[in-house]
């Protein structure tokens, strides 16, 4: 766990109060990472929303919201568009105090426990950009992205920080070229920072986005990482990595949506997509740590969390695609993750 | 926790082996409760399936299945019927050994912990009937029922047992007459056994079937109980109570489905029903203990567990019914449970 020498006593102003003051000046590379991350995700939110609107022709509904106990967010949703059945691009910048057990659930490795086990609650900061895009066309894949930064501070003023994030693709029909383009773009982004990142985070993604109860991955993967702290690099280095990954999103997805959005499709293919949407719901509600964390946090904004769910989904008892069908090919790949690059 | 004087040493045959022998003779009131419960749920499964088929005009698909480690079940599903979008009536009779923590999760009060905390795993028996009916017509409510019986036996041969169950109604549009009929039928059944049961189990139902993240009940309730053991009555008394409740199901629901199944409805009403189905999915996947227990138990039959999900569901960002609408009336009742009898 990354720790800093305490620079302020417990009776000093809260992170929220300090940042409110700092926010009056422009954000520069010497601003606190909290403000740099906030500026980064707000910038990408605007740009991504604009690019998706250009693809769809319809506009996102933009809703800023505040939390009673500090911070807030901006939720952008496009529903029943021309290209997108439902697309959500959400940022949140949140200050608060949480019971230690809850902070612990924020991290995959539960490291927060190591930090002063006696203390009751921790002051925390979380900033993140989350995005889920469910296209109408069953040949166009769903995509998900999330990049986030956390800080905690205990009563003694000791700080800890970490980054998390990733992006993954969920097709209803396997298009190998799409999976390859998506993975190659993410690999190129990773390789700029550390040649070990892509293999490590590709594997983490394959292991995380799994409907364990079905022994089936949610999609064809991408990258996923959590708990990146000082054992992996300086804050500057890891912020740089998150920035490169965010910049890779549009090149990783726009070519795919553009070549699939107008593909002809049948009722049968639409129905299969709806069944796959059901699996997406299962993963998000049963297994996803972020969703569980949000839904069990009092005062969280449920509509922003569940914006990730598709507009429509379907569950048929014992549905099994016939052997050799394109539907069966997808399921096979989900049961045995492949290398794409 | 109910315990019996051990009647057999740890090296005696397993419950499954003993029952296999006993199953060759007819089940009588002096048979072990395991076999009596099995006969009860199989009898009601047949009868309920027949009555629902008579309403729908289409037949259930009947699938018996076995578990690799003992026992099995019969799953009956009717999908895309004339009246029912999806209806499932499932029985399972399962023998196995589970880690103590898992057995503990079977009980709301986690009492299994008290029983020989040193032991690693417990031999268990579970028999239950589960039913979920999602009608097509948005004016016809979804209904759920579950009655179950558990036994555990530790390495010293010490046994414990308990009953659980209940039934609840989930309308998309509030029909007070339906809620009243449903509750009155359940109250009459409870009152035959204990005047304290209905108020106690009605409250338990209102508290259990709640989408806590939305501060909203799943439906208009019914009854729910768990952990009914020797502190509540003899095995005979509690079996009698479960029998009366099961017998109350058809009178509590058939009059409702018959008067609503052909009601005229609009596209708007169908869409609202789909949104309510989304809430049903949220409860089952995020909060329901039984579903979580099943999905996290290795070797469980996922398709039988998730048969409870509707055929189709919908999630719209920030959907809010206009004040004074029939949709708003329903949500109001879900936020503030009422007395119906």
XYZ file of C-alpha atoms in Angstrom:
682
model
C 0.000 0.000 0.000
C 1.324 3.430 -0.899
C 1.682 5.765 2.049
C 2.855 9.356 2.267
C 4.439 11.157 5.189
C 1.521 12.859 6.938
C 1.479 16.494 5.886
C -1.501 17.625 7.920
C -2.957 16.902 11.347
C -6.312 15.262 11.908
C -7.962 18.562 12.764
C -6.989 20.111 9.437
C -9.645 20.749 6.766
C -11.084 17.746 4.949
C -9.927 16.747 1.470
C -13.181 18.119 0.081
C -12.649 21.522 1.669
C -9.037 21.735 0.542
C -9.910 20.730 -3.019
C -12.749 23.256 -3.163
C -10.175 25.994 -2.614
C -7.632 24.527 -5.030
C -10.298 24.115 -7.692
C -10.362 27.911 -8.137
C -6.965 27.776 -9.878
C -6.243 25.914 -13.146
C -5.232 22.269 -12.851
C -1.531 21.722 -13.635
C 0.824 18.727 -13.341
C 1.667 19.953 -9.840
C -1.957 19.978 -8.664
C -2.998 17.127 -6.318
C -3.702 13.904 -8.207
C -7.364 14.169 -7.148
C -7.830 17.290 -9.253
C -5.741 15.985 -12.131
C -7.842 12.821 -12.287
C -11.036 14.865 -12.102
C -9.911 17.031 -15.030
C -8.853 13.952 -17.012
C -12.154 12.126 -16.687
C -14.258 15.218 -17.320
C -12.279 15.930 -20.456
C -12.721 12.395 -21.784
C -16.373 12.288 -20.817
C -17.082 15.304 -23.036
C -15.031 14.007 -25.928
C -16.459 10.471 -25.821
C -20.030 11.749 -25.520
C -19.475 13.990 -28.538
C -18.029 11.155 -30.624
C -20.816 8.728 -29.710
C -23.411 11.400 -30.522
C -21.785 11.825 -33.908
C -22.200 8.094 -34.539
C -25.781 7.970 -33.307
C -27.276 11.244 -34.475
C -29.150 11.609 -31.185
C -28.012 13.511 -28.090
C -27.140 12.280 -24.637
C -29.212 13.486 -21.707
C -26.706 15.149 -19.350
C -27.488 15.140 -15.623
C -25.139 16.607 -13.030
C -25.887 15.429 -9.486
C -24.462 16.038 -6.056
C -24.079 13.768 -3.061
C -25.381 15.010 0.272
C -22.019 14.235 1.912
C -19.614 15.669 -0.658
C -18.943 15.522 -4.341
C -21.186 14.325 -7.087
C -21.090 13.425 -10.702
C -22.305 13.875 -14.228
C -24.400 11.118 -15.760
C -24.840 11.154 -19.541
C -27.319 8.691 -21.023
C -28.514 8.128 -24.568
C -31.517 5.827 -24.691
C -33.302 4.380 -27.716
C -30.970 6.099 -30.135
C -30.524 5.251 -33.796
C -27.420 3.174 -33.219
C -27.374 2.705 -29.455
C -30.128 0.967 -27.547
C -28.614 2.407 -24.395
C -25.318 4.190 -23.782
C -24.148 5.682 -20.515
C -21.031 7.727 -19.813
C -20.782 8.578 -16.150
C -18.226 10.470 -14.081
C -18.225 10.723 -10.317
C -15.960 12.617 -7.957
C -16.834 11.655 -4.427
C -15.583 12.610 -0.969
C -16.706 10.793 2.128
C -15.969 8.691 5.157
C -16.569 4.989 5.038
C -16.337 2.129 7.509
C -13.043 0.312 7.086
C -14.813 -2.810 5.804
C -16.378 -0.803 2.992
C -13.067 0.782 1.978
C -11.617 -2.683 2.015
C -14.258 -3.832 -0.474
C -13.094 -1.055 -2.814
C -9.854 -2.932 -3.357
C -9.482 -6.346 -4.894
C -6.600 -7.138 -2.561
C -8.361 -5.705 0.526
C -5.155 -3.931 1.487
C -6.894 -1.045 3.276
C -6.998 -3.355 6.294
C -3.252 -3.011 6.797
C -3.551 0.683 7.388
C -4.146 1.364 11.077
C -6.464 -1.543 11.869
C -7.695 0.239 14.996
C -9.451 3.113 13.275
C -13.188 2.969 12.687
C -13.659 4.890 9.461
C -11.477 6.300 6.706
C -11.804 9.542 4.822
C -11.803 8.687 1.148
C -11.792 10.241 -2.291
C -12.874 8.424 -5.445
C -12.936 9.725 -8.988
C -13.919 7.615 -11.950
C -15.260 7.477 -15.458
C -17.582 4.572 -16.300
C -19.010 3.821 -19.670
C -21.284 1.137 -21.085
C -22.565 1.139 -24.645
C -25.218 -1.350 -25.779
C -25.818 -1.023 -29.533
C -29.100 -2.007 -31.169
C -27.559 -4.127 -33.877
C -26.851 -7.699 -32.679
C -23.673 -7.726 -34.773
C -22.278 -4.694 -32.945
C -20.693 -5.538 -29.581
C -21.365 -3.960 -26.209
C -18.365 -2.185 -24.742
C -17.532 -1.263 -21.157
C -14.823 0.983 -19.761
C -13.951 2.186 -16.291
C -10.958 4.159 -15.024
C -10.804 5.227 -11.391
C -8.524 6.717 -8.758
C -8.851 6.342 -4.976
C -7.331 8.051 -2.001
C -7.863 7.364 1.666
C -6.656 9.239 4.713
C -6.853 7.987 8.261
C -7.283 9.987 11.466
C -3.484 10.428 11.693
C -3.460 11.999 8.262
C -1.741 9.026 6.637
C -2.695 8.742 3.008
C -2.976 5.816 0.608
C -3.819 5.854 -3.094
C -4.388 3.484 -6.003
C -5.612 3.359 -9.582
C -7.914 0.857 -11.227
C -9.472 0.434 -14.627
C -9.906 -1.384 -17.853
C -12.087 -1.897 -20.850
C -13.744 -4.993 -22.314
C -15.830 -6.037 -25.295
C -19.007 -8.154 -25.245
C -20.228 -9.333 -28.636
C -23.343 -11.422 -29.250
C -21.704 -12.777 -32.415
C -17.994 -13.357 -32.569
C -16.186 -11.218 -35.121
C -12.537 -12.146 -34.811
C -11.431 -8.961 -36.556
C -13.245 -6.874 -33.945
C -11.723 -8.745 -31.023
C -8.272 -8.435 -32.603
C -8.595 -4.700 -33.258
C -9.877 -4.057 -29.750
C -7.113 -6.042 -28.067
C -4.360 -4.705 -30.344
C -5.326 -1.106 -29.553
C -5.256 -1.832 -25.824
C -1.978 -3.717 -26.121
C -0.361 -0.807 -27.945
C -1.515 1.523 -25.166
C -0.149 -0.784 -22.461
C 3.141 -1.348 -24.262
C 3.902 2.385 -24.178
C 4.209 2.055 -20.401
C 5.229 -1.482 -19.534
C 5.525 -4.530 -21.795
C 4.305 -6.637 -18.884
C 1.016 -4.771 -18.534
C -0.985 -6.178 -21.433
C -0.443 -9.893 -20.710
C -1.018 -9.306 -16.996
C -4.150 -7.157 -17.390
C -5.589 -9.229 -20.262
C -5.441 -12.277 -17.993
C -6.939 -10.340 -15.077
C -9.804 -9.280 -17.340
C -10.423 -12.873 -18.494
C -10.539 -13.962 -14.870
C -12.679 -11.114 -13.560
C -15.523 -10.764 -16.083
C -16.829 -14.281 -15.638
C -20.292 -15.564 -14.862
C -18.804 -18.147 -12.521
C -22.194 -19.813 -12.039
C -22.192 -20.586 -15.794
C -18.455 -21.104 -16.297
C -18.640 -18.524 -19.063
C -16.870 -15.190 -19.607
C -19.060 -12.133 -20.139
C -17.326 -11.302 -23.415
C -14.044 -11.523 -25.316
C -12.212 -9.503 -22.679
C -9.814 -6.623 -22.924
C -7.814 -5.380 -19.957
C -8.615 -5.026 -16.265
C -6.436 -3.869 -13.390
C -6.965 -2.795 -9.819
C -4.874 -1.720 -6.849
C -2.113 -0.167 -8.967
C -0.159 1.688 -6.298
C 3.429 2.682 -5.488
C 4.557 -0.916 -5.888
C 3.774 -0.481 -9.612
C 4.986 3.069 -10.243
C 4.869 6.687 -9.187
C 1.525 8.502 -9.177
C 2.700 10.363 -12.291
C 3.546 7.151 -14.102
C 0.254 5.480 -13.265
C -1.735 8.601 -14.095
C 0.092 8.617 -17.419
C -0.876 4.996 -17.973
C -4.561 5.669 -17.180
C -4.427 8.663 -19.558
C -3.039 6.546 -22.400
C -5.697 3.885 -21.818
C -8.479 6.478 -21.878
C -7.105 7.900 -25.100
C -7.167 4.394 -26.579
C -10.908 3.954 -26.092
C -12.225 5.731 -29.167
C -9.715 4.091 -31.553
C -10.532 0.705 -29.968
C -14.291 0.956 -30.476
C -15.300 3.508 -33.128
C -14.020 1.447 -36.083
C -15.987 -1.550 -34.766
C -19.277 0.241 -34.221
C -18.960 1.980 -37.572
C -18.527 -1.254 -39.494
C -21.282 -3.156 -37.640
C -24.021 -0.637 -36.908
C -25.821 -1.064 -40.230
C -25.293 -4.798 -40.691
C -28.495 -6.569 -41.724
C -29.922 -8.849 -39.029
C -32.809 -11.231 -38.433
C -35.374 -11.613 -35.634
C -33.500 -14.738 -34.578
C -30.249 -12.775 -34.189
C -31.992 -10.030 -32.229
C -33.422 -12.628 -29.873
C -29.987 -14.155 -29.320
C -28.649 -10.690 -28.522
C -31.400 -10.334 -25.915
C -30.371 -13.609 -24.277
C -26.764 -12.379 -24.178
C -28.016 -9.171 -22.573
C -29.527 -11.363 -19.865
C -26.073 -12.787 -19.182
C -24.723 -9.247 -19.007
C -27.303 -8.447 -16.322
C -26.357 -11.606 -14.434
C -22.701 -10.641 -14.311
C -23.348 -7.063 -13.257
C -25.866 -7.910 -10.535
C -24.377 -11.149 -9.201
C -20.603 -10.808 -9.595
C -19.438 -7.261 -10.294
C -17.641 -5.824 -7.262
C -18.231 -2.216 -8.261
C -21.978 -2.673 -8.661
C -22.282 -4.546 -5.363
C -20.215 -1.888 -3.633
C -22.421 0.870 -5.032
C -25.743 -0.825 -4.293
C -24.734 -1.520 -0.703
C -23.399 1.982 -0.046
C -26.074 4.139 1.603
C -26.741 7.344 -0.308
C -25.275 6.072 -3.571
C -27.002 7.063 -6.797
C -28.674 3.837 -7.899
C -29.717 5.112 -11.329
C -26.109 5.969 -12.202
C -24.892 2.564 -11.049
C -27.579 0.617 -12.905
C -27.181 2.705 -16.036
C -24.872 -0.177 -17.032
C -27.852 -2.517 -17.495
C -29.181 -2.955 -21.019
C -32.508 -1.462 -22.050
C -33.952 -4.951 -22.568
C -32.937 -8.493 -21.689
C -34.305 -11.989 -21.966
C -34.082 -15.304 -20.111
C -35.210 -18.561 -21.714
C -35.098 -21.764 -19.745
C -32.408 -24.163 -21.029
C -31.665 -22.253 -24.198
C -28.836 -23.982 -26.042
C -27.672 -22.928 -29.483
C -27.356 -25.809 -31.962
C -23.853 -27.243 -32.384
C -21.894 -25.571 -35.141
C -24.077 -22.437 -35.176
C -22.566 -18.961 -34.893
C -24.247 -18.714 -31.484
C -22.499 -21.907 -30.325
C -19.165 -20.555 -31.578
C -19.527 -17.524 -29.338
C -20.343 -19.627 -26.280
C -17.318 -21.827 -26.972
C -15.016 -18.810 -27.000
C -16.576 -17.533 -23.765
C -15.877 -20.846 -22.081
C -12.239 -20.897 -23.256
C -10.706 -17.413 -23.492
C -8.374 -16.959 -26.457
C -5.383 -14.840 -27.349
C -6.376 -12.166 -29.845
C -3.056 -10.528 -30.675
C -32.178 -25.555 17.123
C -34.007 -28.869 17.199
C -31.802 -31.814 18.070
C -32.598 -35.505 18.380
C -30.849 -38.107 20.459
C -28.395 -39.658 18.039
C -29.869 -42.910 16.759
C -27.005 -43.956 14.558
C -23.241 -43.781 14.689
C -21.175 -41.786 12.238
C -20.214 -44.903 10.298
C -23.847 -45.811 9.611
C -25.244 -45.398 6.094
C -25.853 -41.869 4.815
C -29.302 -40.309 4.813
C -29.444 -40.804 1.062
C -28.735 -44.540 1.351
C -31.246 -45.017 4.155
C -33.949 -43.130 2.274
C -33.316 -45.097 -0.901
C -34.257 -48.250 0.991
C -37.260 -46.695 2.746
C -38.530 -45.288 -0.545
C -39.453 -48.811 -1.637
C -42.384 -48.821 0.820
C -45.343 -46.390 0.713
C -44.951 -43.097 2.566
C -47.061 -42.953 5.739
C -47.292 -40.504 8.644
C -44.682 -42.602 10.410
C -42.152 -42.340 7.573
C -39.187 -39.983 8.142
C -40.113 -36.357 7.557
C -37.741 -36.284 4.570
C -39.900 -38.746 2.673
C -43.164 -37.145 3.806
C -41.977 -33.759 2.576
C -40.817 -35.279 -0.702
C -44.238 -36.859 -1.261
C -46.003 -33.620 -0.329
C -44.094 -31.437 -2.790
C -44.285 -33.952 -5.616
C -48.041 -34.212 -5.132
C -48.511 -30.439 -5.215
C -46.151 -30.017 -8.130
C -48.329 -32.322 -10.272
C -51.572 -30.722 -9.169
C -50.369 -27.122 -9.627
C -48.836 -27.871 -13.036
C -52.143 -29.435 -14.150
C -54.189 -26.452 -12.959
C -51.859 -23.904 -14.587
C -51.950 -25.904 -17.833
C -55.738 -25.790 -17.711
C -55.571 -21.981 -17.445
C -52.999 -21.598 -20.211
C -53.940 -24.261 -22.720
C -50.278 -25.088 -23.304
C -48.224 -27.777 -21.569
C -45.264 -27.516 -19.247
C -41.978 -29.035 -20.335
C -41.106 -31.535 -17.583
C -37.432 -32.259 -16.911
C -36.241 -34.595 -14.188
C -32.588 -34.149 -13.314
C -30.129 -35.730 -10.907
C -27.261 -34.291 -8.933
C -23.907 -36.045 -9.166
C -23.667 -36.152 -5.352
C -27.157 -37.332 -4.476
C -30.745 -36.471 -5.161
C -32.146 -34.362 -7.919
C -35.297 -32.662 -8.947
C -38.063 -32.129 -11.431
C -38.177 -28.806 -13.266
C -41.422 -27.930 -15.048
C -41.399 -24.862 -17.272
C -44.028 -23.328 -19.522
C -42.583 -20.632 -21.757
C -44.390 -18.287 -24.146
C -47.771 -19.738 -23.312
C -51.121 -18.157 -24.067
C -51.548 -16.752 -20.567
C -48.103 -17.177 -19.053
C -45.019 -15.517 -20.441
C -42.988 -17.858 -18.242
C -44.021 -20.197 -15.448
C -41.768 -22.542 -13.530
C -42.682 -25.145 -10.923
C -39.609 -26.836 -9.554
C -39.045 -29.504 -6.932
C -35.700 -30.599 -5.616
C -34.754 -33.302 -3.138
C -31.090 -33.040 -2.412
C -28.602 -34.938 -0.258
C -25.091 -33.725 0.297
C -22.333 -32.508 2.539
C -21.647 -28.828 2.786
C -19.082 -26.673 4.555
C -20.529 -25.340 7.791
C -20.510 -21.783 6.428
C -22.723 -22.823 3.533
C -25.200 -24.621 5.792
C -25.246 -21.508 7.932
C -26.260 -19.438 4.902
C -29.255 -21.749 4.453
C -30.787 -20.314 7.618
C -31.805 -16.728 8.161
C -30.737 -16.928 11.799
C -27.472 -18.764 11.016
C -28.175 -21.166 13.854
C -26.306 -24.065 12.276
C -23.186 -22.537 13.806
C -24.297 -23.553 17.283
C -24.181 -27.192 16.370
C -20.715 -28.551 17.056
C -18.625 -25.589 15.923
C -15.572 -27.829 15.557
C -16.860 -29.937 12.679
C -15.847 -29.119 9.125
C -18.832 -30.189 7.043
C -22.393 -31.230 7.703
C -24.449 -33.887 5.995
C -27.640 -32.221 4.836
C -30.975 -32.936 3.237
C -33.111 -30.308 1.527
C -36.483 -30.746 -0.132
C -38.442 -27.887 -1.604
C -41.058 -26.755 -4.065
C -40.437 -23.417 -5.807
C -42.796 -21.730 -8.166
C -42.748 -18.486 -10.122
C -45.462 -17.487 -12.581
C -45.034 -14.431 -14.830
C -48.229 -13.811 -16.818
C -48.247 -12.016 -20.170
C -51.010 -9.577 -19.277
C -49.659 -6.515 -17.393
C -52.823 -6.489 -15.272
C -52.192 -10.025 -14.030
C -49.670 -10.223 -11.184
C -46.594 -12.411 -10.909
C -46.743 -14.909 -8.067
C -43.983 -16.733 -6.215
C -44.149 -19.616 -3.780
C -41.541 -21.689 -1.985
C -41.884 -24.331 0.734
C -38.840 -26.200 1.942
C -37.611 -28.574 4.623
C -34.010 -29.019 5.792
C -32.189 -31.558 7.894
C -28.561 -31.658 8.892
C -26.572 -34.343 10.668
C -23.107 -33.921 12.077
C -20.345 -36.490 12.426
C -21.748 -37.531 15.824
C -25.100 -38.286 14.195
C -26.817 -35.319 15.865
C -29.646 -34.056 13.687
C -31.269 -30.674 13.252
C -34.275 -29.741 11.132
C -36.315 -26.733 10.098
C -39.044 -25.592 7.723
C -39.223 -22.444 5.634
C -41.597 -21.060 3.083
C -44.060 -18.486 1.925
C -45.806 -17.009 -1.048
C -45.999 -13.459 -2.377
C -47.689 -11.445 -5.109
C -46.033 -8.948 -7.479
C -48.437 -6.861 -9.550
C -47.425 -4.233 -12.126
C -50.728 -2.466 -11.483
C -52.289 -2.429 -8.042
C -55.641 -4.186 -7.828
C -56.682 -3.913 -4.210
C -59.193 -6.738 -4.561
C -56.422 -9.074 -5.732
C -54.112 -8.163 -2.865
C -56.977 -8.624 -0.391
C -57.995 -12.020 -1.774
C -54.396 -13.252 -1.805
C -53.697 -12.135 1.752
C -57.063 -13.328 3.110
C -56.493 -16.813 1.699
C -53.051 -16.971 3.297
C -54.358 -15.575 6.583
C -57.090 -18.215 6.719
C -54.471 -20.911 6.152
C -52.231 -19.508 8.899
C -55.103 -19.050 11.344
C -55.887 -22.773 11.210
C -52.545 -23.346 12.933
C -51.650 -20.298 14.974
C -53.352 -16.890 15.127
C -49.932 -15.347 15.568
C -48.564 -16.743 12.301
C -50.164 -14.422 9.734
C -49.168 -11.101 11.351
C -45.692 -12.417 12.043
C -45.100 -13.933 8.605
C -46.782 -11.065 6.723
C -44.343 -8.661 8.362
C -41.414 -10.959 7.640
C -42.448 -11.040 3.983
C -42.702 -7.223 3.822
C -39.221 -6.988 5.281
C -37.607 -9.703 3.183
C -38.783 -9.034 -0.389
C -37.327 -5.543 -0.601
C -35.044 -3.967 -3.171
C -33.130 -2.219 -0.406
C -31.096 -0.211 -2.900
C -34.365 1.358 -4.087
C -36.253 1.442 -0.783
C -39.050 -0.430 -2.536
C -40.756 -3.768 -1.881
C -40.811 -6.260 -4.752
C -44.579 -6.579 -4.562
C -47.596 -6.432 -2.257
C -46.282 -9.242 -0.084
C -47.892 -12.323 1.344
C -46.199 -14.503 3.940
C -42.592 -15.569 4.486
C -41.046 -17.644 7.230
C -37.782 -19.405 7.826
C -36.106 -21.431 10.544
C -39.354 -22.885 11.911
C -38.023 -25.559 14.232
C -38.876 -27.231 17.541
C -39.168 -23.876 19.249
C -42.273 -23.335 17.062
C -43.854 -26.776 17.139
C -43.387 -30.492 16.592
C -42.300 -31.729 13.154
C -45.864 -33.001 12.648
C -47.369 -29.614 13.477
C -45.023 -27.701 11.200
C -45.443 -30.204 8.383
C -49.183 -29.745 8.813
C -48.745 -25.997 8.563
C -46.647 -26.250 5.377
C -49.290 -28.620 3.948
C -52.102 -26.153 4.637
C -50.105 -23.315 3.060
C -49.431 -25.368 -0.067
C -53.110 -26.222 -0.319
C -53.900 -22.503 -0.130
C -51.887 -21.623 -3.225
C -54.395 -22.439 -5.951
C -57.324 -20.695 -4.180
C -55.074 -17.672 -3.564
C -54.032 -17.229 -7.197
C -56.392 -18.935 -9.666
C -59.287 -16.465 -9.118
C -56.846 -13.595 -9.742
C -55.292 -14.941 -12.925
C -58.711 -15.907 -14.255
C -60.130 -12.426 -13.827
C -57.066 -10.577 -15.196
C -55.684 -12.760 -17.974
C -57.893 -11.336 -20.714
C -57.986 -7.713 -19.551
C -57.349 -5.282 -22.408
C -54.014 -3.494 -22.193
C -51.953 -0.919 -24.038
C -48.338 -0.793 -25.254
C -47.672 1.695 -22.465
C -48.913 -0.773 -19.845
C -46.863 -3.594 -21.330
C -43.763 -1.409 -21.177
C -44.410 -0.603 -17.509
C -44.743 -4.316 -16.791
C -41.336 -4.829 -18.432
C -39.776 -2.202 -16.155
C -41.320 -3.939 -13.136
C -39.860 -7.216 -14.410
C -36.471 -5.475 -14.293
C -37.032 -4.794 -10.591
C -37.944 -8.451 -10.124
C -34.603 -9.438 -11.651
C -32.809 -6.964 -9.382
C -34.311 -8.485 -6.259
C -33.634 -12.061 -7.269
C -30.036 -11.490 -8.365
C -28.940 -8.900 -5.798
C -30.867 -9.700 -2.614
C -32.493 -13.126 -2.623
C -30.694 -15.457 -0.216
C -31.922 -18.606 -1.924
C -30.697 -17.531 -5.352
C -27.311 -16.438 -3.998
C -26.988 -19.694 -2.095
C -27.779 -21.681 -5.223
C -25.516 -19.731 -7.572
C -22.579 -20.021 -5.194
C -23.042 -23.753 -4.540
C -20.792 -25.801 -6.835
C -22.739 -28.321 -8.871
C -26.083 -26.605 -8.458
C -28.442 -26.556 -11.436
C -28.289 -22.951 -12.604
C -31.169 -23.253 -15.084
C -33.528 -24.420 -12.337
C -32.460 -21.601 -10.035
C -32.770 -18.897 -12.705
C -36.078 -20.243 -13.971
C -37.464 -17.589 -11.578
C -36.327 -14.801 -13.919
C -38.905 -13.372 -16.298
C -38.718 -14.089 -20.027
C -38.105 -10.398 -20.731
C -37.188 -7.331 -18.687
C -36.346 -3.698 -19.237
C -34.269 -0.948 -17.610
C -34.779 2.708 -18.481
C -32.568 5.327 -16.931
C -34.452 7.533 -14.422
C -37.903 6.299 -15.333
C -40.440 7.947 -13.042
C -44.179 7.543 -13.479
C -46.115 10.830 -13.443
C -47.690 11.784 -10.096
C -51.231 10.493 -9.724
C -50.823 7.814 -12.423
C -51.688 4.175 -11.751
C -47.984 3.424 -12.089
C -47.171 5.963 -9.351
C -49.845 4.433 -7.100
C -48.133 1.074 -7.309
C -44.722 2.523 -6.449
C -46.238 4.336 -3.466
C -47.651 1.094 -2.085
C -44.283 -0.629 -2.617
C -42.560 2.085 -0.621
C -45.079 1.850 2.250
C -46.424 -1.689 2.753
C -50.112 -1.799 3.670
C -52.443 -4.081 5.574
C -54.688 -5.933 3.146
C -57.032 -7.829 5.467
